[in-house]
PDB file of C-alpha atoms and ligand atoms in Angstrom:
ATOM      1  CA  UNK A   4       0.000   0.000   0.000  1.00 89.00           C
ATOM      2  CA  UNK A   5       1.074   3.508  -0.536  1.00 95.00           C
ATOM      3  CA  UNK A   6       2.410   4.972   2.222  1.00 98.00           C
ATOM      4  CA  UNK A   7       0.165   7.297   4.351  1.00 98.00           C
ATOM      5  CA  UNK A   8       1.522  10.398   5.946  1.00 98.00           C
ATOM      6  CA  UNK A   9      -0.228  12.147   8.602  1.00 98.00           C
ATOM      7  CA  UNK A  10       0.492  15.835   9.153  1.00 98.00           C
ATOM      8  CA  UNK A  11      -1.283  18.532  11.253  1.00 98.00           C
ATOM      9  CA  UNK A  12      -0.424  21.244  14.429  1.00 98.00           C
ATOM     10  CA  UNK A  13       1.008  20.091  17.676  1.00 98.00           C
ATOM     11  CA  UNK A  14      -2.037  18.229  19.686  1.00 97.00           C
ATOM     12  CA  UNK A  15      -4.003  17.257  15.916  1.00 97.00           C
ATOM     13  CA  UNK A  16      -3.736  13.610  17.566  1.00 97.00           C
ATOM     14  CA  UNK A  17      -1.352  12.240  14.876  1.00 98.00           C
ATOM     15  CA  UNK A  18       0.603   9.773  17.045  1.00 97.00           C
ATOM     16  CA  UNK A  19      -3.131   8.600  18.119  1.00 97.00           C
ATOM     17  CA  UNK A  20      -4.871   8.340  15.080  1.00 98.00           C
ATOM     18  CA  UNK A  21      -1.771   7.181  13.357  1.00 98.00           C
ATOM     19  CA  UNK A  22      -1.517   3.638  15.594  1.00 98.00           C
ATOM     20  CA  UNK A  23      -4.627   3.026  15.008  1.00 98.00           C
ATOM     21  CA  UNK A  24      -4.401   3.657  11.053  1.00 98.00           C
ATOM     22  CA  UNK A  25      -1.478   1.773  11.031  1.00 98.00           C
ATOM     23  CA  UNK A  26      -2.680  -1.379  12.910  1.00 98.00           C
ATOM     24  CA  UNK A  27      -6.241  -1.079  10.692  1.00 97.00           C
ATOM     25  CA  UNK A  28      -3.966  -1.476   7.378  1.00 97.00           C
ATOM     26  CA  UNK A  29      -0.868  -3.288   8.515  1.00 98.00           C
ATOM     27  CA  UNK A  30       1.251  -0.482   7.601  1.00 98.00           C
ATOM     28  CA  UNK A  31       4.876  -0.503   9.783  1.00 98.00           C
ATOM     29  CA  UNK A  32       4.326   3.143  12.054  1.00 98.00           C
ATOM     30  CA  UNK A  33       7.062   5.617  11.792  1.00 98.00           C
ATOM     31  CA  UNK A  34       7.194   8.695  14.147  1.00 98.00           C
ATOM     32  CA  UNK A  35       9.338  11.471  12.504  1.00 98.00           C
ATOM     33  CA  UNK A  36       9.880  13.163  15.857  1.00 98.00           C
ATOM     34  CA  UNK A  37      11.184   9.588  17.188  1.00 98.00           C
ATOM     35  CA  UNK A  38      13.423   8.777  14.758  1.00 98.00           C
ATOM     36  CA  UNK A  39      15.138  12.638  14.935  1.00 98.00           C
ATOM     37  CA  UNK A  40      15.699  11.483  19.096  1.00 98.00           C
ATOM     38  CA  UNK A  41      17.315   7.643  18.029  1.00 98.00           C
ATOM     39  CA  UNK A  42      19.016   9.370  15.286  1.00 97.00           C
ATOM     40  CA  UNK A  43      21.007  12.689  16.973  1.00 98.00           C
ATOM     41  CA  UNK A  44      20.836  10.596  20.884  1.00 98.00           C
ATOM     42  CA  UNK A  45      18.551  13.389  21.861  1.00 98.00           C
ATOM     43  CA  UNK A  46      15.450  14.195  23.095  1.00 98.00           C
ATOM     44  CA  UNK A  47      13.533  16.985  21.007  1.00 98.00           C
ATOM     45  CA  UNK A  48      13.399  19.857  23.760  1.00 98.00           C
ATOM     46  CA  UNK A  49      17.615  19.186  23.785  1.00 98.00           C
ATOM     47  CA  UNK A  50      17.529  19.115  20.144  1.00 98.00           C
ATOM     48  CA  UNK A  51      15.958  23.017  20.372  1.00 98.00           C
ATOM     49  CA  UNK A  52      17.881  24.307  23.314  1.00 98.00           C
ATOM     50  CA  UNK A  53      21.058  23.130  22.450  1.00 98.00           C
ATOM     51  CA  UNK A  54      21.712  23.160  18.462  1.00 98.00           C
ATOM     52  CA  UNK A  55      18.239  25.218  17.925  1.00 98.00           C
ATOM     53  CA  UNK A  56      15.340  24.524  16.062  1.00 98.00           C
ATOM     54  CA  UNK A  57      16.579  25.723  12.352  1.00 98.00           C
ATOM     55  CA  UNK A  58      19.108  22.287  12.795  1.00 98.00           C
ATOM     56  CA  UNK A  59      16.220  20.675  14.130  1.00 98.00           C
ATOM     57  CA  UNK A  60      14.395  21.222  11.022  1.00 98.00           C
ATOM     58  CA  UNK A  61      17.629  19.923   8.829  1.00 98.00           C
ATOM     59  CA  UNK A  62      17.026  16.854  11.169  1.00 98.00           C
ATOM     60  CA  UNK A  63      13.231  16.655  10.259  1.00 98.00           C
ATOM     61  CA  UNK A  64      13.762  17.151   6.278  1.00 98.00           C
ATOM     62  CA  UNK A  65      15.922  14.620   6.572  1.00 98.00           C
ATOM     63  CA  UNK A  66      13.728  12.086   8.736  1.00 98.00           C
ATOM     64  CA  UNK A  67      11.285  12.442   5.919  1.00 98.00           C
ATOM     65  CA  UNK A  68      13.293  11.691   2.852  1.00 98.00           C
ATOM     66  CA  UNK A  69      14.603   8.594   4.658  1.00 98.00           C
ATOM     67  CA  UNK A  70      11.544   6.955   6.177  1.00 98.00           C
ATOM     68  CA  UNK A  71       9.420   8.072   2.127  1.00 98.00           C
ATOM     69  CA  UNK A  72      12.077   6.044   1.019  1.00 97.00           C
ATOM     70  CA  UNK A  73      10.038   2.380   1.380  1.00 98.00           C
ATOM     71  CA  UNK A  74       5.935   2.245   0.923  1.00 97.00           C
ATOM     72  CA  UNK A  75       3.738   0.583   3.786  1.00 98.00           C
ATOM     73  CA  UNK A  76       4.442   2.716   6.347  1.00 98.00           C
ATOM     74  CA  UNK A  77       2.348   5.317   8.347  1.00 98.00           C
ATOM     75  CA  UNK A  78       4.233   8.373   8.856  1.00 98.00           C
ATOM     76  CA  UNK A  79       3.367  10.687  11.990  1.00 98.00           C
ATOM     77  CA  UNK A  80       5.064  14.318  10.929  1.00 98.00           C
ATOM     78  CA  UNK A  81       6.187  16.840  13.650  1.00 98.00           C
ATOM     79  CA  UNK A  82       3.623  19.810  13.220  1.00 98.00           C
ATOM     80  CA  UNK A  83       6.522  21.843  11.685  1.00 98.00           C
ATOM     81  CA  UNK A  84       6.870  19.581   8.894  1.00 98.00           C
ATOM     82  CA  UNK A  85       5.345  21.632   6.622  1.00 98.00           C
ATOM     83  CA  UNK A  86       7.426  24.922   7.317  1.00 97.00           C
ATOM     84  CA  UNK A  87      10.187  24.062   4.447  1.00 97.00           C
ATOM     85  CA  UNK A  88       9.748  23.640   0.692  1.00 97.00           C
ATOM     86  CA  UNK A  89      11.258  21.192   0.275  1.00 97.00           C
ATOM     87  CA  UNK A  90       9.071  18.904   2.350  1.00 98.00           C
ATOM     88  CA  UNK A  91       6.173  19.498   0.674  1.00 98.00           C
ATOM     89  CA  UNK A  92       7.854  18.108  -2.458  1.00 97.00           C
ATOM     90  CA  UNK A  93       8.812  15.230   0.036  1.00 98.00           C
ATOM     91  CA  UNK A  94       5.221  15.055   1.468  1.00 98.00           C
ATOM     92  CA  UNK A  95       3.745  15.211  -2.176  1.00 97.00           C
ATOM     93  CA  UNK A  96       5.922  12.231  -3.868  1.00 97.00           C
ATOM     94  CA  UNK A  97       6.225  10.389  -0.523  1.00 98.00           C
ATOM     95  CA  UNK A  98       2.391   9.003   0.001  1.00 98.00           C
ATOM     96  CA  UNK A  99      -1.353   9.849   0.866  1.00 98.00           C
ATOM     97  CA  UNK A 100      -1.106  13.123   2.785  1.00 98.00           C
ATOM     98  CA  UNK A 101      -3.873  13.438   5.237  1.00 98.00           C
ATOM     99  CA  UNK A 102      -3.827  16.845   7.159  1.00 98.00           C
ATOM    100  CA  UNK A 103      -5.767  16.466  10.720  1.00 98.00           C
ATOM    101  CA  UNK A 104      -7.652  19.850  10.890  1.00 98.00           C
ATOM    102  CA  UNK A 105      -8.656  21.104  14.487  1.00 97.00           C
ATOM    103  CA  UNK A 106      -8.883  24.764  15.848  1.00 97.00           C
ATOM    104  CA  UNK A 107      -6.380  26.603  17.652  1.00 97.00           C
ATOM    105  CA  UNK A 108      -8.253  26.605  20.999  1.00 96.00           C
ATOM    106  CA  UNK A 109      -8.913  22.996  20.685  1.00 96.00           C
ATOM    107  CA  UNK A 110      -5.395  22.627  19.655  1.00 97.00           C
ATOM    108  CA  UNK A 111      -4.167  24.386  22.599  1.00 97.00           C
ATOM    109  CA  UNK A 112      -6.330  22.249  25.504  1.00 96.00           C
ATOM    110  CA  UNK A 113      -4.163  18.991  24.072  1.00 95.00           C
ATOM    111  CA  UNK A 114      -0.398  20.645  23.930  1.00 97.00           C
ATOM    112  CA  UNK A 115      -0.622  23.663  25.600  1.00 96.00           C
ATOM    113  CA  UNK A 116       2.195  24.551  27.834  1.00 95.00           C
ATOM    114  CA  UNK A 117       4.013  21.086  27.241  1.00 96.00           C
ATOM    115  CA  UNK A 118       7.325  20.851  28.427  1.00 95.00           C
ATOM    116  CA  UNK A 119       8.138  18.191  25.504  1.00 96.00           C
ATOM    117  CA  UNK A 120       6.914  20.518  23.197  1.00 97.00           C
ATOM    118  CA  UNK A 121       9.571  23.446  22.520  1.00 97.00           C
ATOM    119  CA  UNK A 122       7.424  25.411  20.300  1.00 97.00           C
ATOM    120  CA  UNK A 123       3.829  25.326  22.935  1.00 97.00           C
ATOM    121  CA  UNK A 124       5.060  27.960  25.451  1.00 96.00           C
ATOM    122  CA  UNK A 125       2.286  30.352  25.482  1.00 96.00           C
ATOM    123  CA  UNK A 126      -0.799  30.757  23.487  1.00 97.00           C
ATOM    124  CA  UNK A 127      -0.042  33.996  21.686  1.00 97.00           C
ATOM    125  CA  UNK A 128       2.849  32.656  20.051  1.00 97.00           C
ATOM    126  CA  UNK A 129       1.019  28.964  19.142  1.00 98.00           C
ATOM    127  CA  UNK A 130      -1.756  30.789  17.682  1.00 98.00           C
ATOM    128  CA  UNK A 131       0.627  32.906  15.515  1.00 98.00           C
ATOM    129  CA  UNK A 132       2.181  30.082  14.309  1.00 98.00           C
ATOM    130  CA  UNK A 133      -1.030  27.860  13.584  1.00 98.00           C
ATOM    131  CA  UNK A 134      -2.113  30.755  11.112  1.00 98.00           C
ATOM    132  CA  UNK A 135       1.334  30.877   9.512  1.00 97.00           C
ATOM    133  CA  UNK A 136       1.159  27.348   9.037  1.00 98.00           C
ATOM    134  CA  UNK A 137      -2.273  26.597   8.491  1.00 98.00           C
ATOM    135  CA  UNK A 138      -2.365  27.236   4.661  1.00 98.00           C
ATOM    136  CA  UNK A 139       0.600  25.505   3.935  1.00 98.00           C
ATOM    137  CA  UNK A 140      -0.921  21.956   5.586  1.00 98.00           C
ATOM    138  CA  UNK A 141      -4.498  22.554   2.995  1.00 98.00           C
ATOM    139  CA  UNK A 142      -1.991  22.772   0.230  1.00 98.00           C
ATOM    140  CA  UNK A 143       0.172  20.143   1.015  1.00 98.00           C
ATOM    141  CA  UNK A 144      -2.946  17.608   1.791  1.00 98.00           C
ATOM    142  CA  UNK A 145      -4.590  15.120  -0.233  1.00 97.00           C
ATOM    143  CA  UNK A 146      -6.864  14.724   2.308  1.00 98.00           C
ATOM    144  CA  UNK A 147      -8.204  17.350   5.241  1.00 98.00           C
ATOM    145  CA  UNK A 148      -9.873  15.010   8.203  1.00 98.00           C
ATOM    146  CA  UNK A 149     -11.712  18.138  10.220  1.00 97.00           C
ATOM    147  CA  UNK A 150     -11.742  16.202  13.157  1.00 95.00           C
ATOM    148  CA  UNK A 151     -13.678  19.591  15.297  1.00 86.00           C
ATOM    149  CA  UNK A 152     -15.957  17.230  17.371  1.00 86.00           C
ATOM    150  CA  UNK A 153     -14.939  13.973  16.166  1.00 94.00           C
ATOM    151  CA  UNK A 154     -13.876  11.125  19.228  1.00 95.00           C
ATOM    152  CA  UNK A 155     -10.814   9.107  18.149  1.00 96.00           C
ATOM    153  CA  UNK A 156     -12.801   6.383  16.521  1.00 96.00           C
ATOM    154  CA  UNK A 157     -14.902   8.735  14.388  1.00 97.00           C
ATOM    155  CA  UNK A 158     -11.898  10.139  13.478  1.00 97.00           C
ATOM    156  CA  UNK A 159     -10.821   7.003  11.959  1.00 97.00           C
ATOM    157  CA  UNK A 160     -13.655   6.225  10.734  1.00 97.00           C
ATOM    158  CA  UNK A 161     -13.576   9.455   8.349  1.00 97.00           C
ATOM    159  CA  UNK A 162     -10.332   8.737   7.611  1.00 98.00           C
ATOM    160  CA  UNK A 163     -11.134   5.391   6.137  1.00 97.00           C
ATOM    161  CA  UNK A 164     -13.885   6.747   4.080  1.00 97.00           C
ATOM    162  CA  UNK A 165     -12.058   9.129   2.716  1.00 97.00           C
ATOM    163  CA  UNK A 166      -9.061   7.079   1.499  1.00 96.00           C
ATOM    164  CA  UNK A 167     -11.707   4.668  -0.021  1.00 94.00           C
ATOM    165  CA  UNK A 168     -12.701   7.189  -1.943  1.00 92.00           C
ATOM    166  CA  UNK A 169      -9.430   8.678  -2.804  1.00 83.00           C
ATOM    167  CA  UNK A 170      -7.589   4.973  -3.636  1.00 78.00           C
ATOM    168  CA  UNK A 171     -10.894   3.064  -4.484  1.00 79.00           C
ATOM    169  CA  UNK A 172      -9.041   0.000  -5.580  1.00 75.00           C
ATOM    170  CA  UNK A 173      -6.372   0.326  -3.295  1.00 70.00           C
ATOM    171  CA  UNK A 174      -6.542  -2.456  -0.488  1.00 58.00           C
TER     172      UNK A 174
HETATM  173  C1  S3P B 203       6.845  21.000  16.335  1.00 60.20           C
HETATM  174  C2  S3P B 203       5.993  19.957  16.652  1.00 60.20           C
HETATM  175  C3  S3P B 203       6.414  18.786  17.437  1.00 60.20           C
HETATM  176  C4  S3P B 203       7.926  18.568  17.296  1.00 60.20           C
HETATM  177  C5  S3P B 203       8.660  19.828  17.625  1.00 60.20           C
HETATM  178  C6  S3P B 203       8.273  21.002  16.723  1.00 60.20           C
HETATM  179  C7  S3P B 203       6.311  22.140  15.563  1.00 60.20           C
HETATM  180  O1  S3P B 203       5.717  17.618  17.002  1.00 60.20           O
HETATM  181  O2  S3P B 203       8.264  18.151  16.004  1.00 60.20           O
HETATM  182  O3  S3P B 203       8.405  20.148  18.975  1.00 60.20           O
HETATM  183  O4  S3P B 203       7.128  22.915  15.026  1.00 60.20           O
HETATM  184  O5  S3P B 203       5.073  22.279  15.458  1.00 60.20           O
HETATM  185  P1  S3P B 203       4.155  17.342  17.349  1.00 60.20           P
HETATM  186  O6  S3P B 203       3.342  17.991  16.264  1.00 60.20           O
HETATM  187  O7  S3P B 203       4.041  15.864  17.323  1.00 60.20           O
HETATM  188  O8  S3P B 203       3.879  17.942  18.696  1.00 60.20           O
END
């Protein structure tokens, strides 16, 4: 199967949805974030404070070329992924994009103020950078999952729909 990639803002529930997508069609699940911390021997919040977040982002470019590289997989993106260029050409050649859409506020309630999370400080800031990003992640989707009131499972649910439609003979 062609690979799917999940992408969205910090708290969209990608590492959530994406088990579940990956265990519903056998893909192998790849975390982009995960493989930066086996990769450079740190964790992400070192990553930031120690070589900053512009090598960070040479680290997630390249986490994405490598794990496109093979189909079957399910690929959780950071919520930065889709800051540089060149990873949307990545994104676009590397599977089934599927951006999980979900407001600010909501956004906020799930990784607000999270120590793991470098970028989640205050709420000023994440809202500035949702609406820098937000255009980028309709443009670089194949698929926008508004998941607004949606539980987990419904979530899933919509997702499956809409890659039926999207790869009808695709199993
Ligand atoms: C980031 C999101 C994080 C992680 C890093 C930067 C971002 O991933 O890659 O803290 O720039 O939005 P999650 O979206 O999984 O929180």
């Amino acid at each position: 199967m062609n690979n799917i990639i999940l992408i969205g803002f910090m708290g969209s529930g990608k590492t959530t949805i994406g088990k579940l997508l990956a265990k519903e069609y056998s893909l192998e699940y790849y975390d982009i974030d995960e493989f930066i911390e086996e990769n450079t021997k740190m964790s992400i919040p070192e990553i930031f404070k120690k070589a900053g977040e512009s090598w960070f982002r040479d680290q997630e470019a390249f986490a994405l070329t490598c794990l496109t590289d093979a189909t079957n997989r399910l690929i959780a993106t950071g919520g930065g992924i889709v800051e540089r260029d060149e990873n949307l050409e990545t994104l676009k050649n590397g599977g089934t994009v599927i951006y999980l859409k979900a407001s600010p506020d909501k956004l906020w309630t799930r990784a607000g103020k999270d120590p793991n999370r470098p970028l989640s400080t205050d709420l000023a800031s994440f809202r500035k950078l949702f609406d820098r990003r937000k255009a980028r992640y309709e443009a670089a989707a194949d698929i926008v999952i508004d998941t607004g009131n949606l539980s987990v499972e419904r979530t899933v649910e919509a997702i499956k729909k809409a890659l039926a439609d999207v790869n009808p003979t695709e199993e």
